[in-house]
Tab-separated table of C-alpha atoms in Angstrom:
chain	number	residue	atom	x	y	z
A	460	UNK	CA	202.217	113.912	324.595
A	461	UNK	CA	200.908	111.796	322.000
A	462	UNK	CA	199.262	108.258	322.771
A	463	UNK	CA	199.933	105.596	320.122
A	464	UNK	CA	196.826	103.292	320.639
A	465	UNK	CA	197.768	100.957	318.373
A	466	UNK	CA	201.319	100.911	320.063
A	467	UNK	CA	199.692	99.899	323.688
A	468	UNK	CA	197.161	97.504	322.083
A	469	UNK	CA	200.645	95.928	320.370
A	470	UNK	CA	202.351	95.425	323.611
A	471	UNK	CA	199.512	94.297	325.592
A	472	UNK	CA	198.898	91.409	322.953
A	473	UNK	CA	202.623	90.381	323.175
A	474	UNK	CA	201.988	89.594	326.737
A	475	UNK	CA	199.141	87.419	326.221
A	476	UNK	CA	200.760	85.507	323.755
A	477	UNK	CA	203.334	84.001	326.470
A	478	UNK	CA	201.235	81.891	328.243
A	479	UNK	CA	203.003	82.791	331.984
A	480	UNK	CA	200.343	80.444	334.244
A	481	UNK	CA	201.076	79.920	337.752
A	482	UNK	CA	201.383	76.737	339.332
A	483	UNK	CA	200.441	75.858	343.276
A	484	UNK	CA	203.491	74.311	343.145
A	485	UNK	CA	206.416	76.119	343.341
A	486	UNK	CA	208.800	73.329	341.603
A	487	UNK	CA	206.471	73.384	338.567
A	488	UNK	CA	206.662	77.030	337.943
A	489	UNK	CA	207.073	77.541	334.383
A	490	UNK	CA	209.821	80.228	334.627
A	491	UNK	CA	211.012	79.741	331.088
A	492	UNK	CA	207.636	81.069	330.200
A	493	UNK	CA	208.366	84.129	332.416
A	494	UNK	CA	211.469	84.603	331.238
A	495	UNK	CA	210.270	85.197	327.584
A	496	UNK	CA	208.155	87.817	328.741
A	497	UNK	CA	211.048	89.688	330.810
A	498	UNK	CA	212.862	89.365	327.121
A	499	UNK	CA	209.512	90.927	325.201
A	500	UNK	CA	209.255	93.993	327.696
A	501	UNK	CA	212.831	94.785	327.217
A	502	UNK	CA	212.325	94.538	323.700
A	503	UNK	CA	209.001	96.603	323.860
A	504	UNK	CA	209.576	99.167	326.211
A	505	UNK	CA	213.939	100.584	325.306
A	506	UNK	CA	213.436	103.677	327.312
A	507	UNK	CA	212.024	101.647	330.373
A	508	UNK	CA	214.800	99.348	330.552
A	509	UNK	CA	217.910	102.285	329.868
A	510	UNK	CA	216.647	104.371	332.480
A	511	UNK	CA	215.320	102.005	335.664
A	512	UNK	CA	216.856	99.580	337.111
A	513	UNK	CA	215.354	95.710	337.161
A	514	UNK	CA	216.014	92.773	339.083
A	515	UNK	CA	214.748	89.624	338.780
A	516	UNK	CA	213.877	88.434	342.843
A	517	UNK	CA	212.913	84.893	343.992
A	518	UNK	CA	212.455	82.180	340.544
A	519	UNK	CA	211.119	85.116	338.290
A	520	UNK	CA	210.036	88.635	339.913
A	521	UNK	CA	210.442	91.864	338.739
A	522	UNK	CA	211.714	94.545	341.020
A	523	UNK	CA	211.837	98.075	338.596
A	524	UNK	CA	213.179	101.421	340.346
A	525	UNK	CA	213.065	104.493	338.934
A	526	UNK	CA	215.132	107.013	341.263
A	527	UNK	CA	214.027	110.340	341.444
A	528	UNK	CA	215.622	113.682	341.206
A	529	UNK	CA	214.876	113.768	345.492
A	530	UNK	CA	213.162	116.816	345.211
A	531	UNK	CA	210.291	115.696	346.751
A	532	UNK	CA	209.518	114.858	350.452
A	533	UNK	CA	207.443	111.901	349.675
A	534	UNK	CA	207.826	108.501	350.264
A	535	UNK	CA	208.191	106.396	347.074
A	536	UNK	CA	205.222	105.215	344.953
A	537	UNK	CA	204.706	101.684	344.734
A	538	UNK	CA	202.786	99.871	341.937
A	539	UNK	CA	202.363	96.237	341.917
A	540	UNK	CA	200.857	93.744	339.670
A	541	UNK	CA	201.261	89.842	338.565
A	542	UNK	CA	202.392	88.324	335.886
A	543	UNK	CA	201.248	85.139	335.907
A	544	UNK	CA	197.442	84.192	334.424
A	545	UNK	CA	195.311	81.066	335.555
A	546	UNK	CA	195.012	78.261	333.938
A	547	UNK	CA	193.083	78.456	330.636
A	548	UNK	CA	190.596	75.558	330.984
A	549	UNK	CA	189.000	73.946	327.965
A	550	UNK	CA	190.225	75.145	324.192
A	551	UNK	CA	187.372	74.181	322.895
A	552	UNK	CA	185.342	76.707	325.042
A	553	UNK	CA	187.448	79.806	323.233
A	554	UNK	CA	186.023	81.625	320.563
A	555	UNK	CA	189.847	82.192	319.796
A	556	UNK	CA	192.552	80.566	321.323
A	557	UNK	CA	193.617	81.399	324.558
A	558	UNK	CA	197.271	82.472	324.012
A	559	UNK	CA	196.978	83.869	320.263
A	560	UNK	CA	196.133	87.471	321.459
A	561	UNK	CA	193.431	87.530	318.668
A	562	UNK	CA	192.102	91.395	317.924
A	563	UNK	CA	188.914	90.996	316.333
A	564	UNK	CA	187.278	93.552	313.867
A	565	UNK	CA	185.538	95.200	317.140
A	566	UNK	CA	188.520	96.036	318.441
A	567	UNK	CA	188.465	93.312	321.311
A	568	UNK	CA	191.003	91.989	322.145
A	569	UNK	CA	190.969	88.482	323.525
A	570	UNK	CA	193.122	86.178	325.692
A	571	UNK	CA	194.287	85.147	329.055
A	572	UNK	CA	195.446	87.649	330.736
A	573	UNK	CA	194.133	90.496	328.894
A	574	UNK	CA	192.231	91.841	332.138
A	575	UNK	CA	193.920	89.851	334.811
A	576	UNK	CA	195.964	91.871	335.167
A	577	UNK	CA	199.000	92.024	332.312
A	578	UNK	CA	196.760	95.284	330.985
A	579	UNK	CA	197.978	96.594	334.351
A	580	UNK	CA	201.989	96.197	333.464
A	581	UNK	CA	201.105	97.330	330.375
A	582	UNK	CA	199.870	100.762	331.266
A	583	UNK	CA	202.382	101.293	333.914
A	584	UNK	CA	205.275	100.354	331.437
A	585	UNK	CA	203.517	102.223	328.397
A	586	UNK	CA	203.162	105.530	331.015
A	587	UNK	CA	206.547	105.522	331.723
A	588	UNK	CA	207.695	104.804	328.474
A	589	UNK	CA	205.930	108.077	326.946
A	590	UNK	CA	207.237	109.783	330.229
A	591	UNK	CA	211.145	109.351	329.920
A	592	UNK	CA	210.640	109.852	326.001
A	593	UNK	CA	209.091	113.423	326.705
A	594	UNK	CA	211.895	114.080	329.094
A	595	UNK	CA	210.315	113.802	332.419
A	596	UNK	CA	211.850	112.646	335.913
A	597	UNK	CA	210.180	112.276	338.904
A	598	UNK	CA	210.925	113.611	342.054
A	599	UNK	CA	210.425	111.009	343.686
A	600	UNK	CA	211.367	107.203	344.159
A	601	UNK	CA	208.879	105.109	341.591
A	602	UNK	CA	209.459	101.062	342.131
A	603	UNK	CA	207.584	98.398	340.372
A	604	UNK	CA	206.974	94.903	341.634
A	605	UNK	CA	205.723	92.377	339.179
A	606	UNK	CA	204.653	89.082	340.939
A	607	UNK	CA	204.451	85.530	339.574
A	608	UNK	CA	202.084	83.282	341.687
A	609	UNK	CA	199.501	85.838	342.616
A	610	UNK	CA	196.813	83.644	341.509
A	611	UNK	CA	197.459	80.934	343.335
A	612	UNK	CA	197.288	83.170	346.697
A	613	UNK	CA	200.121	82.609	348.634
A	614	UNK	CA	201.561	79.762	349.712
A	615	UNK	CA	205.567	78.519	350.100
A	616	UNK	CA	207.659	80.847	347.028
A	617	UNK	CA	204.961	83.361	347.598
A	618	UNK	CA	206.374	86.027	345.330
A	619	UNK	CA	204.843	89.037	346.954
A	620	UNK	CA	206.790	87.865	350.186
A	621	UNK	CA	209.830	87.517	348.889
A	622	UNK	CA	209.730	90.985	347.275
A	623	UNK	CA	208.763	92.313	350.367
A	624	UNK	CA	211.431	90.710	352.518
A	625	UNK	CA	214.239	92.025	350.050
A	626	UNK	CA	212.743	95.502	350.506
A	627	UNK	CA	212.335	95.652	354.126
A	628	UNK	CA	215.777	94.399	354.537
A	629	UNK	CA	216.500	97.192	352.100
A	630	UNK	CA	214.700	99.760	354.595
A	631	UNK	CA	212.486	100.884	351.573
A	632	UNK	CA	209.422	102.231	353.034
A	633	UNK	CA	206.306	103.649	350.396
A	634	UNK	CA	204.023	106.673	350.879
A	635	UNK	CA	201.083	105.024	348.593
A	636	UNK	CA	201.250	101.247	347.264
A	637	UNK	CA	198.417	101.208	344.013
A	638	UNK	CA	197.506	96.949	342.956
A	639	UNK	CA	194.687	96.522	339.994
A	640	UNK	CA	190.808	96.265	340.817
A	641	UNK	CA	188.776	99.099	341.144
A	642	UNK	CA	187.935	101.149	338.741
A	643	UNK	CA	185.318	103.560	336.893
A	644	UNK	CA	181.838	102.708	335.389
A	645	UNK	CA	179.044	104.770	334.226
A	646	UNK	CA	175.676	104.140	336.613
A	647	UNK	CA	172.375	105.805	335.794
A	648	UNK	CA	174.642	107.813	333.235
A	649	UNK	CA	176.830	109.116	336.202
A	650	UNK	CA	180.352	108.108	336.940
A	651	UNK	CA	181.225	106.415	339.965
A	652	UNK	CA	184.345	105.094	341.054
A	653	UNK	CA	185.207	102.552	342.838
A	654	UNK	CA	188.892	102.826	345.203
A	655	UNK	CA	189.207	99.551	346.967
A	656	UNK	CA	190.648	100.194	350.518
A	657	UNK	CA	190.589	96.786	351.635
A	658	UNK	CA	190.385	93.092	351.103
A	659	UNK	CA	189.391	90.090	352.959
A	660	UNK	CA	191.672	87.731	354.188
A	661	UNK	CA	191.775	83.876	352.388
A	662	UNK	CA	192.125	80.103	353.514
A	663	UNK	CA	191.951	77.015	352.045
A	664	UNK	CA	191.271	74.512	354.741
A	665	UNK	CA	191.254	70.521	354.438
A	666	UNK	CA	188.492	68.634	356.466
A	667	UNK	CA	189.051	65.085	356.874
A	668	UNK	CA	187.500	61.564	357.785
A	669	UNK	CA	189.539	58.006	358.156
A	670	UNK	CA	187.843	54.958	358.139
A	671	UNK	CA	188.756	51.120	358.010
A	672	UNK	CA	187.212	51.220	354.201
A	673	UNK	CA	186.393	47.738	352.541
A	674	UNK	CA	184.505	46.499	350.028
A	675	UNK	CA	181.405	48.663	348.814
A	676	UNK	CA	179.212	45.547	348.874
A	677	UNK	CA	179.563	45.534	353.030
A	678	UNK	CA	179.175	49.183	353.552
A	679	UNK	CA	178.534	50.654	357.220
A	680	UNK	CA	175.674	53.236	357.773
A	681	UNK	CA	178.063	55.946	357.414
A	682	UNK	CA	181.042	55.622	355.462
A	683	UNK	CA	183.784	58.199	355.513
A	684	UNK	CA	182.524	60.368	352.490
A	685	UNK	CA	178.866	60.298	353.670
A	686	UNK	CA	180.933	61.769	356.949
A	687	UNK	CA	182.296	64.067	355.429
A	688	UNK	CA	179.698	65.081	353.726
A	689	UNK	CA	177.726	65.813	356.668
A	690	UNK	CA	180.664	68.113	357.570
A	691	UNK	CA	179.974	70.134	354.341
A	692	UNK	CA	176.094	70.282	355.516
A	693	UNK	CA	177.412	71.492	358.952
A	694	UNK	CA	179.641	74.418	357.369
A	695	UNK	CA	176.874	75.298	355.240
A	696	UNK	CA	174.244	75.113	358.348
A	697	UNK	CA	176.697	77.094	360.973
A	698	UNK	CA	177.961	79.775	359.161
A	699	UNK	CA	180.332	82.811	360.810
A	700	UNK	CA	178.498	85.308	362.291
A	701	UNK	CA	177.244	88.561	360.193
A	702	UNK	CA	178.350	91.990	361.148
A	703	UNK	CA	178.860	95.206	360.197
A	704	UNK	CA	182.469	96.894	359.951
A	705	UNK	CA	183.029	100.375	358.983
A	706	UNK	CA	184.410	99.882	355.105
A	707	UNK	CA	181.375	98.155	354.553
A	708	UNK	CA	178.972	100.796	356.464
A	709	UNK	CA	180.821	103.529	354.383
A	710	UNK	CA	180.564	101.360	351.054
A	711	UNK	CA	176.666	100.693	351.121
A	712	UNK	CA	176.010	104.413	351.933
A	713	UNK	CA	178.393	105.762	348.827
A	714	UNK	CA	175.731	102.690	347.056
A	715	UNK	CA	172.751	103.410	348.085
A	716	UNK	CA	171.974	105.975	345.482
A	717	UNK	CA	172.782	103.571	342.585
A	718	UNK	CA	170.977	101.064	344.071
A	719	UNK	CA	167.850	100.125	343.283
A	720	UNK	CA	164.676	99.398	345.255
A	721	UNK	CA	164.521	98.355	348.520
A	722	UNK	CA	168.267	97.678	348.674
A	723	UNK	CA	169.119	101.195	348.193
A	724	UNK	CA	167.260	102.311	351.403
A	725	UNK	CA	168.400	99.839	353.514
A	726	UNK	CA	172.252	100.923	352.455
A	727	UNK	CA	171.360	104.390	353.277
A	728	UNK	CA	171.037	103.333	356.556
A	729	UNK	CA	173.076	100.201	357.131
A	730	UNK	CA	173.140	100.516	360.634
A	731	UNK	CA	169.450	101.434	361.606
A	732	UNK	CA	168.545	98.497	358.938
A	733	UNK	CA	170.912	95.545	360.340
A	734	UNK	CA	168.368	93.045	361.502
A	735	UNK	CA	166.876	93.678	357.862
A	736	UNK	CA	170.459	93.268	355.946
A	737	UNK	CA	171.460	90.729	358.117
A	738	UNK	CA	167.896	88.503	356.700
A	739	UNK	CA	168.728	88.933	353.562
A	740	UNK	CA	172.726	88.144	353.856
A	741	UNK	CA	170.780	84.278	354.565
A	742	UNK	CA	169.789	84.361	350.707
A	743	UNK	CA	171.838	87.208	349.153
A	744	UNK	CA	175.158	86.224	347.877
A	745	UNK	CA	176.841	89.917	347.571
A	746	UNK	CA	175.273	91.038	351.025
A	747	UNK	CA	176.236	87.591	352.569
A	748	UNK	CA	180.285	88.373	351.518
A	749	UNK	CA	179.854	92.161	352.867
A	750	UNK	CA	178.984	90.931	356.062
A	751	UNK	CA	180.604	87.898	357.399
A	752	UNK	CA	183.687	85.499	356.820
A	753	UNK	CA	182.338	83.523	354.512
A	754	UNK	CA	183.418	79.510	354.088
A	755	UNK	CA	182.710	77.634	350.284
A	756	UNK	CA	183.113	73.966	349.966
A	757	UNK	CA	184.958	73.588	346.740
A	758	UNK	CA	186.975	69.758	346.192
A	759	UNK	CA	186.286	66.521	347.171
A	760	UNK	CA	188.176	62.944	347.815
A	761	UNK	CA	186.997	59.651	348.192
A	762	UNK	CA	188.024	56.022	346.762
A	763	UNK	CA	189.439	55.688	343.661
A	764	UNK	CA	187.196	53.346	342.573
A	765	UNK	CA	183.127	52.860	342.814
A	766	UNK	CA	183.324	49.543	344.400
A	767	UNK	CA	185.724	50.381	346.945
A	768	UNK	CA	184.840	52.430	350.441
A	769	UNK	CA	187.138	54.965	351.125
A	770	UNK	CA	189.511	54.562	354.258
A	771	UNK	CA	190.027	58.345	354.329
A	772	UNK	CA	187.849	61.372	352.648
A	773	UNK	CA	188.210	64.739	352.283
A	774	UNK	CA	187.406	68.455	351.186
A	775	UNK	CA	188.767	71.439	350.804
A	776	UNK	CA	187.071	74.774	351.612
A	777	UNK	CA	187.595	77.908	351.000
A	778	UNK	CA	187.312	81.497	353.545
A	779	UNK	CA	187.339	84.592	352.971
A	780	UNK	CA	187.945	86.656	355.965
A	781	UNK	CA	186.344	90.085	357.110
A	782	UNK	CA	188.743	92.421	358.444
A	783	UNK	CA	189.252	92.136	361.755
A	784	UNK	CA	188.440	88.108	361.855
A	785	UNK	CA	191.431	86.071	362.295
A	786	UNK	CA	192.198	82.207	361.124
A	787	UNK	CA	192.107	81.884	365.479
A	788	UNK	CA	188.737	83.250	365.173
A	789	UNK	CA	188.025	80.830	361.618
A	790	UNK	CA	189.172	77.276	363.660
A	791	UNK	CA	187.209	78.315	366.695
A	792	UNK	CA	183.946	78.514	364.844
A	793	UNK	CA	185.414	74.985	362.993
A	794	UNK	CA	186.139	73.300	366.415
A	795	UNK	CA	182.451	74.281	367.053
A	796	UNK	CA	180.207	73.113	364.371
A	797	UNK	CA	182.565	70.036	363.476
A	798	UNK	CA	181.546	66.320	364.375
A	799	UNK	CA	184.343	64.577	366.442
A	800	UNK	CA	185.451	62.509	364.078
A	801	UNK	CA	186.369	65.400	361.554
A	802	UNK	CA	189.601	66.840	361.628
A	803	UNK	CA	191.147	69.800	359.789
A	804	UNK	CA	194.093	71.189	359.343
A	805	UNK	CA	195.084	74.680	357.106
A	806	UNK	CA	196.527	74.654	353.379
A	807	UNK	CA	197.485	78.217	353.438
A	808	UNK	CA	195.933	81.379	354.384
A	809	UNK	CA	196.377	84.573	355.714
A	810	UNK	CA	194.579	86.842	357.910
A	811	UNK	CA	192.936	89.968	356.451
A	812	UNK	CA	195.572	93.065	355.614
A	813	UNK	CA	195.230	96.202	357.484
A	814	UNK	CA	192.417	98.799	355.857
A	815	UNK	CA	193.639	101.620	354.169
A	816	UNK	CA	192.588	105.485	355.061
A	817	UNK	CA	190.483	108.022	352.672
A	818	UNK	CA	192.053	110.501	354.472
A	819	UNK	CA	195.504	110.468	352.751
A	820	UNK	CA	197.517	112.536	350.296
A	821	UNK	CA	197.719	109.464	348.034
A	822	UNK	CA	194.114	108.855	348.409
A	823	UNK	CA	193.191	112.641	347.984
A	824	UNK	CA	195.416	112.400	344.678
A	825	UNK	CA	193.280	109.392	343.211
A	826	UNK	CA	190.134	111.454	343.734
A	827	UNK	CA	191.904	114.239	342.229
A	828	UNK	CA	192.886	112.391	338.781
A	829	UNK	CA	189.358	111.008	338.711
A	830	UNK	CA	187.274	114.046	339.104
A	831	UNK	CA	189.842	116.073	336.592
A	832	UNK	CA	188.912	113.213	334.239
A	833	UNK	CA	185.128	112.668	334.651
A	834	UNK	CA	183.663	115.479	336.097
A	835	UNK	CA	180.887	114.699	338.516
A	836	UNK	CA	182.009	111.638	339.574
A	837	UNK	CA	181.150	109.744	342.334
A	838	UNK	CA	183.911	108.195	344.473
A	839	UNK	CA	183.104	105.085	346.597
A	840	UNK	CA	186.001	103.300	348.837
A	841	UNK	CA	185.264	99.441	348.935
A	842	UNK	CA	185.854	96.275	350.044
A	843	UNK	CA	187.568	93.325	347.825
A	844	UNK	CA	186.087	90.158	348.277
A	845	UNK	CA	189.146	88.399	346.742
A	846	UNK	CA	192.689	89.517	346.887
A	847	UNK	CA	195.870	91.207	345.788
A	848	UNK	CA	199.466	91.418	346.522
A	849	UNK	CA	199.398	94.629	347.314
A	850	UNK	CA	198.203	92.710	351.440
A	851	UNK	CA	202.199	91.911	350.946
A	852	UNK	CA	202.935	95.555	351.387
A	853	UNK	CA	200.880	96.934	353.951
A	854	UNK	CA	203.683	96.640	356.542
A	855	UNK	CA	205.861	98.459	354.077
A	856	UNK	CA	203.338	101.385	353.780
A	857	UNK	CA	203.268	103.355	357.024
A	858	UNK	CA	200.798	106.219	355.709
A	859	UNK	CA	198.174	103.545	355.354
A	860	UNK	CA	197.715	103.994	351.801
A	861	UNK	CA	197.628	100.673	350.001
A	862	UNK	CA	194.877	100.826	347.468
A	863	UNK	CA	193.683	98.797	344.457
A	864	UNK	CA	192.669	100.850	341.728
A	865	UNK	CA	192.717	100.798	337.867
A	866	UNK	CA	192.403	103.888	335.552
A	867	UNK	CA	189.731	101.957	333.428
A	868	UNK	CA	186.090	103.212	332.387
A	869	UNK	CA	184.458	100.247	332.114
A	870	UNK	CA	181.975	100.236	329.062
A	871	UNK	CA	180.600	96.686	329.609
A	872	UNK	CA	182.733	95.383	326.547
A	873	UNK	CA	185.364	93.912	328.441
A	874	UNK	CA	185.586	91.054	330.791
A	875	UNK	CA	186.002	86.916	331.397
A	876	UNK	CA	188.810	87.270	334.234
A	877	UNK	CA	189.230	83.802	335.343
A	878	UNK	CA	186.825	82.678	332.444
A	879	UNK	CA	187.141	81.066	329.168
A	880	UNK	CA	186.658	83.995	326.590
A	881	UNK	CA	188.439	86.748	328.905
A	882	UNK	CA	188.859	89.726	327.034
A	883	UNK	CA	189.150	93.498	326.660
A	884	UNK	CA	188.409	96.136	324.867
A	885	UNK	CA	191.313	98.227	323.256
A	886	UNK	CA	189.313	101.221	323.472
A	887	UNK	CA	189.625	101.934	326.928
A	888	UNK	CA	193.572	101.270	327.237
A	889	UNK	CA	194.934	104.527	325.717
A	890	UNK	CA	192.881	106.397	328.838
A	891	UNK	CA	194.098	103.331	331.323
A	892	UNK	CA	198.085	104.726	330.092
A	893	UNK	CA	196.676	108.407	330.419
A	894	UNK	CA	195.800	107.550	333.856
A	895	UNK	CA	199.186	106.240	335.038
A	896	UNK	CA	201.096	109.471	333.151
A	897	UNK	CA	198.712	111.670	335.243
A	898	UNK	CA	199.556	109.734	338.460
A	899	UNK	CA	203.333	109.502	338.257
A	900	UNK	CA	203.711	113.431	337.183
A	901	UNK	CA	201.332	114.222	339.958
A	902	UNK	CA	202.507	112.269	342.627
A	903	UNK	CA	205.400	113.576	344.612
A	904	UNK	CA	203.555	117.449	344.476
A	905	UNK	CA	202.245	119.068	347.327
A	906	UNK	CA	198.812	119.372	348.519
């Protein structure tokens, strides 16, 4: 099977050139935008489209099934991934514009979206592609489930839920559900890997203050924003409580050889070294999100004008929730450290998803590909701090194998997710495809 670099790099920067960004709200969605790209990947990828079905679900999700020959005893494979980008930001920050898709003499390619995560439908599509064109059918179910709002985490039209509704009502249960993250990188010239078997749970929160207002020349002692400001002083002050859970036990030990100094021992033993770890989670910002829900003021609303005191202010914060912390368990600790006349109330949010196994066939097949690819390697199961819509498909997944992971080696040349300048370097994606053809031929076999 030969892989057409050029061919991959071709397709991934017709993706980035439709600029697919996701709106909070669901009326603005820009689903003409989406619906250019549905048109480009039937024009890029013929054998994809003649042999699986698609169907668009909700404003403008994809829903690809490839049905298998039924040979095989297991479950379907599910791989997910979005479609939509965040917002660029500032032009004038680029070193090339945003949506051009510009390849530079390097052989970077830059854009939104290049990382996050339309290389990710690009591989899958490009995999299966080269698959049907060599004659190859699995035996087994493979479905594909393209989101459109994944960056804007849930909320009402949440496209990850309304995929998964149409498939439970369908029945359709999955042996192994793969989302992007993860990865391979080279550490201390050894590869490790990293399968992420878990992510935290999210909420955006709104904190609140009214207040008769008035003119700014008569102002009280406190006035609704300085109120609310000492909210934001209270949430900094009274944080959650840290503690240790058992991804994040089993993460720092798989770490603590690649980490240096004094970090490295106390990973080796997180537990005999808590009241250590938990010190430094006070001044640390990756041990502090290992270890407890953590809470991030992030907007702010007064007046809309200098000389006038606002009759109501407000933030918005943001949590991100450890497995096995609830929003119940997020409001209590609110309820607690909040002044009386705060209120809150929740944006949107969901609890954490369930944690995924290492002792799986899918997950046994991951560490299979990896080692057959880079001898040596070290595997490490993780935690996400942020999140994916494979948390949608959990329920869905009754082996417990939901996992993010992407068939990348990381070489330090790529990167800018959620950046201006994000970008990516067309020298990894032929092995990112490779990857995918690996999985979907192996998948399905038995142990």
């Amino acid at each position: 099977m030969q892989y057409d670099k050029n061919l991959f790099v071709k397709h991934l920067q017709g993706m980035v050139q439709i600029p697919t960004v996701s709106s909070a709200d669901p009326e603005k969605t820009r689903v003409e935008e989406f619906e250019k790209l549905h048109k480009y990947l039937e024009q890029a990828y013929p054998l994809v489209h003649k042999t699986l079905s698609r169907e668009v679900i909700g404003k403008c999700a994809l829903l690809y099934i490839w049905k298998g020959t039924g040979k095989s005893g297991k479950l379907p494979l599910l791989m997910t991934a979005h479609q939509d980008v965040v917002p660029e930001g500032d032009h004038s920050m680029w070193k090339y514009p945003p949506f051009e898709g510009h390849l530079d003499e390097d052989g970077i390619l830059w854009g939104r979206g290049t990382t996050d995560s339309k290389c990710n439908i690009q591989a899958y599509l490009d995999a299966i592609e080269l698959l049907i064109a060599d004659g190859y059918t699995p035996d087994y179910d493979l479905y594909l489930a393209f989101g459109y709002n994944e960056e804007i985490m849930g909320g009402p039209g949440a496209a990850g839920q309304i995929m998964h509704d149409a498939l439970q009502k369908r029945g359709v249960q999955f042996g192994m559900a793969i989302d992007e993250c993860g990865g391979v990188e080279i550490v201390d010239g050894k590869p490790v890997a990293t399968v992420i078997v878990c992510e935290k749970g999210y909420a955006d929160y709104e904190f609140s203050v009214q207040d008769p207002g008035g003119h700014s020349a008569f102002p009280p002692v406190h006035t609704a924003l300085g109120k609310i400001g000492n909210a934001v002083w209270n949430l900094e002050n009274n944080r959650m409580e840290t503690k240790l859970i058992a991804p994040v036990i089993a993460e720092m030990k798989d770490n603590a050889p690649f980490t240096p100094g004094r970090l490295g021992q106390l990973f080796a033993d997180p537990e005999g070294n808590w009241e250590e770890i938990k010190a430094l989670a006070e001044t640390d910002k990756a041990v502090n999100q290992m270890t407890r829900t953590t809470t991030a003021a992030t907007m702010a609303k007064g007046s809309d004008q200098a000389n006038i005191l606002p009759e109501r202010a407000s933030i918005i914060t943001n949590s991100r929730l450890l497995p096995g912390e609830t929003l119940e368990d997020l409001e209590a600790h609110f309820k607690k450290v909040m002044p009386e006349e705060v209120t809150f109330r929740l944006v949107k949010g969901h609890n954490p998803p369930a944690v995924s196994t290492t002792d799986s066939y899918g997950y046994r097949l991951i560490c299979k590909l990896v080692e057959e690819k880079y001898p040596g390697v070290t595997i490490i199961p993780s935690m996400l701090a942020g999140g994916t819509d494979s948390r949608y498909y959990c329920d869905l997944t009754p082996t417990k194998s939901v996992y993010r992971f992407t068939g990348i080696l990381s070489n330090g040349r790529s990167g800018g997710a959620h950046q201006v300048n994000e970008h990516i370097d067309t020298n990894i994606i032929a092995d990112n495809v490779d990857f995918y053809v690996r999985l979907f031929k192996g998948y399905g076999d038995a142990e």
